[in-house]
Structures are given as C-alpha cells and as structure tokens.
mmCIF file of C-alpha atoms in Angstrom:
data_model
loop_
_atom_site.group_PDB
_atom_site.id
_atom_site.type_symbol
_atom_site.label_atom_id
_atom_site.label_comp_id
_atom_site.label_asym_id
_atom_site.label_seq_id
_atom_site.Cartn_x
_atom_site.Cartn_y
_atom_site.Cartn_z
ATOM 1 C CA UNK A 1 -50.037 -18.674 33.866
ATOM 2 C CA UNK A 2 -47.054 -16.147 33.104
ATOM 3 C CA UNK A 3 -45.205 -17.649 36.051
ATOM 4 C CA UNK A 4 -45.584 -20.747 35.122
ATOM 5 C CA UNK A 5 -44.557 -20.006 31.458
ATOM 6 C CA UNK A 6 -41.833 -18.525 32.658
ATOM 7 C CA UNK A 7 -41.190 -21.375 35.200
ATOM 8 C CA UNK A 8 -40.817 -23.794 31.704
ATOM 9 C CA UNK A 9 -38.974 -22.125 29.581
ATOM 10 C CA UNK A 10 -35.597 -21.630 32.634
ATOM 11 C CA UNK A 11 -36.939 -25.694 33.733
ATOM 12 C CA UNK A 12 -36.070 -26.367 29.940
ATOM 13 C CA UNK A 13 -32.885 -24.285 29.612
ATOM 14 C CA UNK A 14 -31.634 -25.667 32.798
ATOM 15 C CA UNK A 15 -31.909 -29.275 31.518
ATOM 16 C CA UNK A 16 -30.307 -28.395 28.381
ATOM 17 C CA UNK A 17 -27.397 -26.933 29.739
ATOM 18 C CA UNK A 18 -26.985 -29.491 32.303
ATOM 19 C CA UNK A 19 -26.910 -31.729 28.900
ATOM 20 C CA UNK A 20 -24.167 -29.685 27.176
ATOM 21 C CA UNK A 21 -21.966 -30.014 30.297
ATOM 22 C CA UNK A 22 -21.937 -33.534 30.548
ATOM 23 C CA UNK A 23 -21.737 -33.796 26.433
ATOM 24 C CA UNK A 24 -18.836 -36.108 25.352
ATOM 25 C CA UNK A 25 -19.307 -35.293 21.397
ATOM 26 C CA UNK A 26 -17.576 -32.407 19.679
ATOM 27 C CA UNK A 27 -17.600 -29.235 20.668
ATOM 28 C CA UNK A 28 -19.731 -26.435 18.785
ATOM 29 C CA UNK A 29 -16.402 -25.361 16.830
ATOM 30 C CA UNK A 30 -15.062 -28.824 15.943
ATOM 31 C CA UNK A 31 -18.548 -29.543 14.485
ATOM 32 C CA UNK A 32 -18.560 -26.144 12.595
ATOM 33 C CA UNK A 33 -15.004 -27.176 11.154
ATOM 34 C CA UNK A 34 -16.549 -30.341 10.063
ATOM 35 C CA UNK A 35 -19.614 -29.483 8.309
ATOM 36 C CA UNK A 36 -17.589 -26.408 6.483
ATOM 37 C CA UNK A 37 -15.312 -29.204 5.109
ATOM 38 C CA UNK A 38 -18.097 -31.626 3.936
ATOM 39 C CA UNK A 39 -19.958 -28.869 2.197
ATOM 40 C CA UNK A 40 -16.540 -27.918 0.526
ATOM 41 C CA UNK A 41 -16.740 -31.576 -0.368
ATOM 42 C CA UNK A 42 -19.830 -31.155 -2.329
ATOM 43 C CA UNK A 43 -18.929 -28.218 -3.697
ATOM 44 C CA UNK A 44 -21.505 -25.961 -1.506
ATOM 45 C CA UNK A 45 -19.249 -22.726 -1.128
ATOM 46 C CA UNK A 46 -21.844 -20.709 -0.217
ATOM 47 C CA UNK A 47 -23.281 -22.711 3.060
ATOM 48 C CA UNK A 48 -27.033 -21.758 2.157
ATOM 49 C CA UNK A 49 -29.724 -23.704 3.638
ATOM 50 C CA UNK A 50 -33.415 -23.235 3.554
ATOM 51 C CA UNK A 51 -36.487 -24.347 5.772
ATOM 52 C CA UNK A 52 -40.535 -23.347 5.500
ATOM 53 C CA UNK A 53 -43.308 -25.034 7.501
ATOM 54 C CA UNK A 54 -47.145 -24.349 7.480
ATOM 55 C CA UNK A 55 -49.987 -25.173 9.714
ATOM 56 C CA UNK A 56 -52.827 -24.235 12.185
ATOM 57 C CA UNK A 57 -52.547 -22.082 15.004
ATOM 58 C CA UNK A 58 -54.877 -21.448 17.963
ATOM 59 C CA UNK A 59 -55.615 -18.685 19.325
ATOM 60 C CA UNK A 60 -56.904 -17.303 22.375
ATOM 61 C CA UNK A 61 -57.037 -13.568 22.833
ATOM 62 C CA UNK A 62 -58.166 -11.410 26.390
ATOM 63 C CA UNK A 63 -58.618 -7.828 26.457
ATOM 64 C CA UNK A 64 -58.415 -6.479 29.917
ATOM 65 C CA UNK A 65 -59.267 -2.874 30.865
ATOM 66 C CA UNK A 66 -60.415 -0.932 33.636
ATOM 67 C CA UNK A 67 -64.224 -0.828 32.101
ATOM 68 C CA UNK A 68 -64.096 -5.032 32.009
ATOM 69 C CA UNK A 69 -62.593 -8.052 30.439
ATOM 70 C CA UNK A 70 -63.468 -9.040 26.170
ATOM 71 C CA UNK A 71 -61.830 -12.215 24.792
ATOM 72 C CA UNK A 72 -62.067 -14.473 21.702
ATOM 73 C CA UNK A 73 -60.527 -17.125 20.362
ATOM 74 C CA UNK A 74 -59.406 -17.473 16.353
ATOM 75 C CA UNK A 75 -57.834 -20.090 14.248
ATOM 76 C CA UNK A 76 -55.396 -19.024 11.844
ATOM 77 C CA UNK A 77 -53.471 -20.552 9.080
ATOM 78 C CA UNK A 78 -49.641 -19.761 9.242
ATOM 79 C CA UNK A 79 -46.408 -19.768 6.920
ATOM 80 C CA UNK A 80 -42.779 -19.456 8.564
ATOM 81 C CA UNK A 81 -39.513 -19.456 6.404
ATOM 82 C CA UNK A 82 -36.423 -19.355 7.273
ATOM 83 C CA UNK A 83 -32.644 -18.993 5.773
ATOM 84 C CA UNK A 84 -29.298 -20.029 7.025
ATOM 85 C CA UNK A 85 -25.644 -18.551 5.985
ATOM 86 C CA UNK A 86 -23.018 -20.419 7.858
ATOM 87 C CA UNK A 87 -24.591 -19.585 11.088
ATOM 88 C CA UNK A 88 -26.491 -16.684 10.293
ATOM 89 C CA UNK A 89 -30.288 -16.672 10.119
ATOM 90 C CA UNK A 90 -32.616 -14.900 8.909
ATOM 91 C CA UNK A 91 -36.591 -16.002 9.539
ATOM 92 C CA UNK A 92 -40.032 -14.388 8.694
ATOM 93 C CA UNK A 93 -43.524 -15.408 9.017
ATOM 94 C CA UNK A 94 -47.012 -14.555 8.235
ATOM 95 C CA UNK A 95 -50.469 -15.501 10.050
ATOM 96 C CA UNK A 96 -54.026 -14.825 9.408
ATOM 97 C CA UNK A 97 -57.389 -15.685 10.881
ATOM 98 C CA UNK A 98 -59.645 -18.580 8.949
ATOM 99 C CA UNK A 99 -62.047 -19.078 11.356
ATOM 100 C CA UNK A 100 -62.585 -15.929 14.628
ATOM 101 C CA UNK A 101 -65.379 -16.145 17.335
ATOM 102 C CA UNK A 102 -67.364 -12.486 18.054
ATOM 103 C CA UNK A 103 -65.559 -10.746 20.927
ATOM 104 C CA UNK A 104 -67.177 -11.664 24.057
ATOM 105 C CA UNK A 105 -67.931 -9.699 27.333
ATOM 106 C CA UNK A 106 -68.592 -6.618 25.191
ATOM 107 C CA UNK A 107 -72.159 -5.295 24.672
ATOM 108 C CA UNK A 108 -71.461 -4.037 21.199
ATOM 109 C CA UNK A 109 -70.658 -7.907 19.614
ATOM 110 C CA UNK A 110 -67.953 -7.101 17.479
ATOM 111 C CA UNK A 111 -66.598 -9.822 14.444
ATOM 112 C CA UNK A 112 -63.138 -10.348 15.077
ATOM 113 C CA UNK A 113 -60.063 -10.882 12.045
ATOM 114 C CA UNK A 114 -56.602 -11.432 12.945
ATOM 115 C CA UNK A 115 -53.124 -11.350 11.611
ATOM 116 C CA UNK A 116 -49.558 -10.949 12.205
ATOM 117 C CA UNK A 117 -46.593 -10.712 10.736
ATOM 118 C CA UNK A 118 -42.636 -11.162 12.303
ATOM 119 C CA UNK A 119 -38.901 -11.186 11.147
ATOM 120 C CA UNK A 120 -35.966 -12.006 13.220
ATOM 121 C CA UNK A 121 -32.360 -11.825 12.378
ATOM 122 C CA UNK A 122 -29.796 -13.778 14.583
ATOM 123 C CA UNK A 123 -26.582 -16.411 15.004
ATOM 124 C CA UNK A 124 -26.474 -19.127 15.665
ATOM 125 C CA UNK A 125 -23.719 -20.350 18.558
ATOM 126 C CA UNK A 126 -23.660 -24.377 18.585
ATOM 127 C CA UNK A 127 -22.365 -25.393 22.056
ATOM 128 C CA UNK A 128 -21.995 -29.276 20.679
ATOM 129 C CA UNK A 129 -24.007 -31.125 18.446
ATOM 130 C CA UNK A 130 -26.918 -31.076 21.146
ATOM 131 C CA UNK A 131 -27.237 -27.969 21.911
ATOM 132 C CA UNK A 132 -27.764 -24.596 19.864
ATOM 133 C CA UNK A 133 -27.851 -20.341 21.705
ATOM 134 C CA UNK A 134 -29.187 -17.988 19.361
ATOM 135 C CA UNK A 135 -29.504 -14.579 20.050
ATOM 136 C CA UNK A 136 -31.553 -12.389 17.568
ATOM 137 C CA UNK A 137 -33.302 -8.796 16.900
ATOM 138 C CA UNK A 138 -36.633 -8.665 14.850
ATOM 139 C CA UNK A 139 -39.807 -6.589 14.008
ATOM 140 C CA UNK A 140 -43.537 -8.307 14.351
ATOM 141 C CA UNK A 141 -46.643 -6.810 14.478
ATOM 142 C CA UNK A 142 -49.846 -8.171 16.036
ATOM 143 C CA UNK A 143 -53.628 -7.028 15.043
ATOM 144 C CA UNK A 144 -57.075 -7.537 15.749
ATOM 145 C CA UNK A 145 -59.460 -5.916 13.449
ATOM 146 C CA UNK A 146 -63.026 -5.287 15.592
ATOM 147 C CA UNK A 147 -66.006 -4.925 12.911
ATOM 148 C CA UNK A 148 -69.658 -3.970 13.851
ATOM 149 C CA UNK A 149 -70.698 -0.682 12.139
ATOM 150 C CA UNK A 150 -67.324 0.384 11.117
ATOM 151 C CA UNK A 151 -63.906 -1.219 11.145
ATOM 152 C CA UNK A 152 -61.573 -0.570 13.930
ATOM 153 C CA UNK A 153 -57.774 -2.043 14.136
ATOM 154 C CA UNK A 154 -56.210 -2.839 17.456
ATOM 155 C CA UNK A 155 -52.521 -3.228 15.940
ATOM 156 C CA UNK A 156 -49.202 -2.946 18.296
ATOM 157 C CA UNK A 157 -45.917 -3.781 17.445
ATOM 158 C CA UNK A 158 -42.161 -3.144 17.455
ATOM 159 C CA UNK A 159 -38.935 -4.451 17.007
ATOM 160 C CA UNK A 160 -37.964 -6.634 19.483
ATOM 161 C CA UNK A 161 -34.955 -8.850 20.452
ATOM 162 C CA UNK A 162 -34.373 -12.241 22.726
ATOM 163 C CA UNK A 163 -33.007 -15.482 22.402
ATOM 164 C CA UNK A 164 -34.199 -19.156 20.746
ATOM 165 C CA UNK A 165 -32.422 -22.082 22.388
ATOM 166 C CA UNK A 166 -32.746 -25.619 20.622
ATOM 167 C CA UNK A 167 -31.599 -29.410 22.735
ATOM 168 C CA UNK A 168 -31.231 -32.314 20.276
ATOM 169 C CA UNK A 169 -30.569 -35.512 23.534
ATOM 170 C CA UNK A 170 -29.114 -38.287 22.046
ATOM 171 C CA UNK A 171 -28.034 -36.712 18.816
ATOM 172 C CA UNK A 172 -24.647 -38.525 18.175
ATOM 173 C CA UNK A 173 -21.973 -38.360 15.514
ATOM 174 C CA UNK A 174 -23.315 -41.492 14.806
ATOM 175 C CA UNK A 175 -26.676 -39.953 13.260
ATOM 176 C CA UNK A 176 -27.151 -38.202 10.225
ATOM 177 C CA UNK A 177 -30.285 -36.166 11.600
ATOM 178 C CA UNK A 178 -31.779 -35.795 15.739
ATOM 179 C CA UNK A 179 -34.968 -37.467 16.044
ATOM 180 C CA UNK A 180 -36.486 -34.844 18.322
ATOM 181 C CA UNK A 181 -35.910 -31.421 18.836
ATOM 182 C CA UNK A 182 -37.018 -29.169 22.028
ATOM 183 C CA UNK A 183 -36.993 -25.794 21.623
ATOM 184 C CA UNK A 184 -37.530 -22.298 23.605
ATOM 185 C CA UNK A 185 -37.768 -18.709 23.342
ATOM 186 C CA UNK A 186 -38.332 -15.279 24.602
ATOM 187 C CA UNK A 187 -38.696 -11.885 22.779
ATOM 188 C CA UNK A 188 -38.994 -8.434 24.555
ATOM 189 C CA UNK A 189 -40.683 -5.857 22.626
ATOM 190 C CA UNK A 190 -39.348 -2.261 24.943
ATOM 191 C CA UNK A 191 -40.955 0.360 23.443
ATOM 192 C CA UNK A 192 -44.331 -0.521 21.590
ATOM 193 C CA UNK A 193 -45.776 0.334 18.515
ATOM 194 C CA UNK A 194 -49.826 0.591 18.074
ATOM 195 C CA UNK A 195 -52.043 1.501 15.434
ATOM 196 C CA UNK A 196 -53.658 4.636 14.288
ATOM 197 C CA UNK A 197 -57.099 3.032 15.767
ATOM 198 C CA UNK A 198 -55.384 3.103 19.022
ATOM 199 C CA UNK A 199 -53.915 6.469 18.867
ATOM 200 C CA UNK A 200 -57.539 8.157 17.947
ATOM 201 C CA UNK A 201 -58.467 6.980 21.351
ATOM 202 C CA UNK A 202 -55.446 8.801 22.637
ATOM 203 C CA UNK A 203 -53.667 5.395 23.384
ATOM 204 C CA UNK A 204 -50.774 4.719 23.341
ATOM 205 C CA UNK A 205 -48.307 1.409 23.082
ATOM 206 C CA UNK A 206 -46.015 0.747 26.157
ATOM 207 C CA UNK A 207 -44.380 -2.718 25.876
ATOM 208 C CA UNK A 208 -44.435 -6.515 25.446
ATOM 209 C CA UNK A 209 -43.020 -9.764 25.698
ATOM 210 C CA UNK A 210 -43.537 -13.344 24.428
ATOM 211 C CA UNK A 211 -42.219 -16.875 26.173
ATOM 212 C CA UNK A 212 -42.788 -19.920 23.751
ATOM 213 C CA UNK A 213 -41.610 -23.907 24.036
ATOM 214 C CA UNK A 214 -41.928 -26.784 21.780
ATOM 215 C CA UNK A 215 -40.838 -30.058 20.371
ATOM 216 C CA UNK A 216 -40.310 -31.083 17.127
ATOM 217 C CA UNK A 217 -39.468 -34.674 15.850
ATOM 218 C CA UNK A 218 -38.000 -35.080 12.076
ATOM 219 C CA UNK A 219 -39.656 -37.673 10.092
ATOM 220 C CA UNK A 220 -36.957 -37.514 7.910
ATOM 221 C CA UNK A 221 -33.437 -35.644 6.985
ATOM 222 C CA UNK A 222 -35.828 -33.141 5.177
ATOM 223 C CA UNK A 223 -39.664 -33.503 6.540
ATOM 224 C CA UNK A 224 -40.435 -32.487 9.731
ATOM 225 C CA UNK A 225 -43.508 -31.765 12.129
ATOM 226 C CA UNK A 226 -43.774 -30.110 15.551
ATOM 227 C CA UNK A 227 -46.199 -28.635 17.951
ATOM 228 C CA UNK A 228 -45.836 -25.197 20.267
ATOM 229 C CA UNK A 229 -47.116 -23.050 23.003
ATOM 230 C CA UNK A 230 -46.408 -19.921 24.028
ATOM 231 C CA UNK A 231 -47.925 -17.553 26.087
ATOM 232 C CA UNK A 232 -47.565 -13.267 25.831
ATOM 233 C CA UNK A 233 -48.644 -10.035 27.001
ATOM 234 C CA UNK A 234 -48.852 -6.373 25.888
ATOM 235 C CA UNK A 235 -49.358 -3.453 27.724
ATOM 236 C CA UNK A 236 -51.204 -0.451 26.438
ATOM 237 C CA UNK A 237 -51.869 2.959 28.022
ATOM 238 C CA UNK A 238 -55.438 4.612 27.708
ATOM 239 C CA UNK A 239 -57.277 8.150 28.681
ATOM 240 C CA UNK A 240 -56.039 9.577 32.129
ATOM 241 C CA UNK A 241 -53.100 7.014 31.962
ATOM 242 C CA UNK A 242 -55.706 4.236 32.136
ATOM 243 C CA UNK A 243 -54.380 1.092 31.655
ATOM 244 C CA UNK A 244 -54.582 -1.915 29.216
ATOM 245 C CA UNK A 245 -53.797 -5.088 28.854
ATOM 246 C CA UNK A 246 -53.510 -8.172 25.871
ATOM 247 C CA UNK A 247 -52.851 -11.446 26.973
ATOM 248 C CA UNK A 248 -52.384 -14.162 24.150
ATOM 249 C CA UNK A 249 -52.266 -17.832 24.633
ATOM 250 C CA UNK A 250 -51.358 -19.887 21.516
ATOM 251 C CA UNK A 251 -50.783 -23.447 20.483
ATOM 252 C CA UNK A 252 -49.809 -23.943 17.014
ATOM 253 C CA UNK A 253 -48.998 -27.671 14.325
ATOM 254 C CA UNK A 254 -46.355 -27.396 11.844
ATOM 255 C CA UNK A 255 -45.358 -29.489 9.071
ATOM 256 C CA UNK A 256 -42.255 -28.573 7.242
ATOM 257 C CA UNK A 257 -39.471 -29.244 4.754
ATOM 258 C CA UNK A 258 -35.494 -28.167 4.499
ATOM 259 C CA UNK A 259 -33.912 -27.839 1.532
#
C-alpha cells in the first residue's frame, strides 16, 4: 500500500509537470500581473480570498505492535478553512468521530473516539494557469481516545512541513474558472509528539508522514465538491525500545464554497 501511494502521488506530479512544459498560456508571473491588476480594478487592494468546505471522512485505523495487530474504522465529520493573501496561505482544519467501531483484535474491547486537528502555512508558486507548487510548514495532531474502564488517549503529533501540488488540464484564458482540479500532497512530521497516555507507558513519539491525492470539480465560480485519499503512518517507540506502529487509510467528500 505505501509503495503504491507513493507510486501515485510522483505518477501524478510527473503528468503535471509534463503538462506545464508543454503549456502555451501565460506563465505563473504574467498571470500574477494580471489578476493584481483586475483586483485593482475592483478596488480589492488587499488580495484576500477565502474558502471552507465540510463533509464525511472515513477512516480506517491499524495498531501494530510486537504483542499483535488492533484496528477500527470511524466516520468523522470534518471542517477545513482556508485564507489567501496574494499568494500566501494560511489553512486549518478540525475532525471528529460521529460514528467509531470497538477496537478489534484486542481482548479488552475498547470504544474508540477520534479527532484531529491541523494548520499549515505556505506560498503559493503558479507555474501557469495549470499548474500550482506550494511548499508549506504546519502543526496537526492526531488522537484516538480508547475507553473501557477508564479513558486512555493515544495522541501524537508535531509540526510538520511538505508540499501540495494542484493541475487544472484544459484551464484556458478563455475560462473564468477550471472545471476539475487534481491535487497531491505529502507532509513529514521528523520528530513526533505523543500524549501523556503514551508517555505513562514510557513511550515515546518517533516520526510520521502522510501522502494524499484527489480531484475536485467546481460546480460553479464559488461551489465546489471533491473526493480524497490518502494513506499515513506513525512510528512510536515502546518498553525496551519496542516498537510501534499507526497506519491510517482515509477517504474523505467535501462540499465547499469561496468567497
């Protein structure tokens, strides 16, 4: 599975690169110039724009340890927002578990909640009017909280940094908005955070990393929906320098608005 994450997300860069090469619109600059001078047009000095989206997200969750393999799957509910300065960003979102399945594969039958919470901060560099790099630096934090006779948080976390790439094909000069979107991204968390929970069992976190892809199509100027996967792991260290690993797999439904 990692490889062939991994495999998707160059496959997609690749493509989109290819794409910017052989673009004959304007370049990422002369586009830049161009929107600056329409929103001096209307009057918008300040180049603000906004974006939010909510929806579903699916969850599938494996704990793997030397003493056996626990997993569980979750449904949470999910709100992302974003802001844009010329082409700075900065974005934020929060998730949290509606409906959770019982851990499986343990004796003990634990309830299982979930949430998480992120930030990034980046720029965007627009190649052409297909094709947008943007580098950025964040914080999230992932937790499970285990419940039986007493609550117990699994929580690890960090700040992080990586890069989002977005390939608009066929978005002309022509257009006032692209029609679909595909999208990518990795994040590398190198020194990891974990909870207090984690630490009483003289854990400890070591690192992690997160590959995602998606599409999204624009109903309108302002409306938009889209659907993603991505796929991530965290490493933990135990007792005795016993080992342990998270794996996530998530697919997640967004519908959204810009203002």
């Amino acid at each position: 599975m990692q490889r062939n994450v991994t495999l998707a997300v160059a496959a997609l860069a690749a493509v989109a690169i290819s794409g910017a090469v052989k673009a004959d619109d304007f370049t990422g600059k002369e586009l830049q110039t161009r929107q600056e001078q329409a929103n001096a047009q209307k009057g918008n000095k300040n180049h603000l724009g906004f974006r939010a989206e909510i929806g579903p997200r699916y969850i599938n969750r494996q704990f793997n340890t030397a003493f056996g393999d626990a997993s569980f799957d979750s449904w949470e509910l999910g709100l992302n927002a974003s802001a844009y300065y010329r082409n700075w960003f900065l974005t934020g979102g929060y998730n949290h578990s509606v409906i959770s399945s019982d851990l499986t594969g343990s004796s003990f039958g634990f309830e299982t909640d979930t949430w998480e919470a992120n930030g990034q901060a980046g720029y965007q560099f627009m190649l052409n009017r297909n094709l947008t790099v943007a580098p950025f630096i964040g914080f999230g934090w992932t937790n499970t909280t285990l419940d039986k006779f007493g609550s117990s948080d699994v929580g690890y976390g960090g700040l992080n940094f990586g890069g989002a790439i977005k390939w608009a094909p066929g978005y002309k000069a022509s257009k006032s908005y692209p029609h679909w979107t595909f999208f990518g991204a990795f994040q590398y968390f190198p020194d990891l955070m974990s909870s207090d929970d984690v630490h009483d069992l003289d854990g400890s976190g070591r690192y992690a990393w997160l590959a995602s892809v998606g599409v999204e199509h624009n109903l309108s100027k302002k409306v938009f929906a889209n659907v993603g996967f991505s796929y991530g792991e965290a490493k933990l260290s135990g007792p005795a320098n016993i080992g342990a690993r998270i794996r996530d797999e998530r697919i997640s439904v967004n519908l959204g608005t810009r203002l």
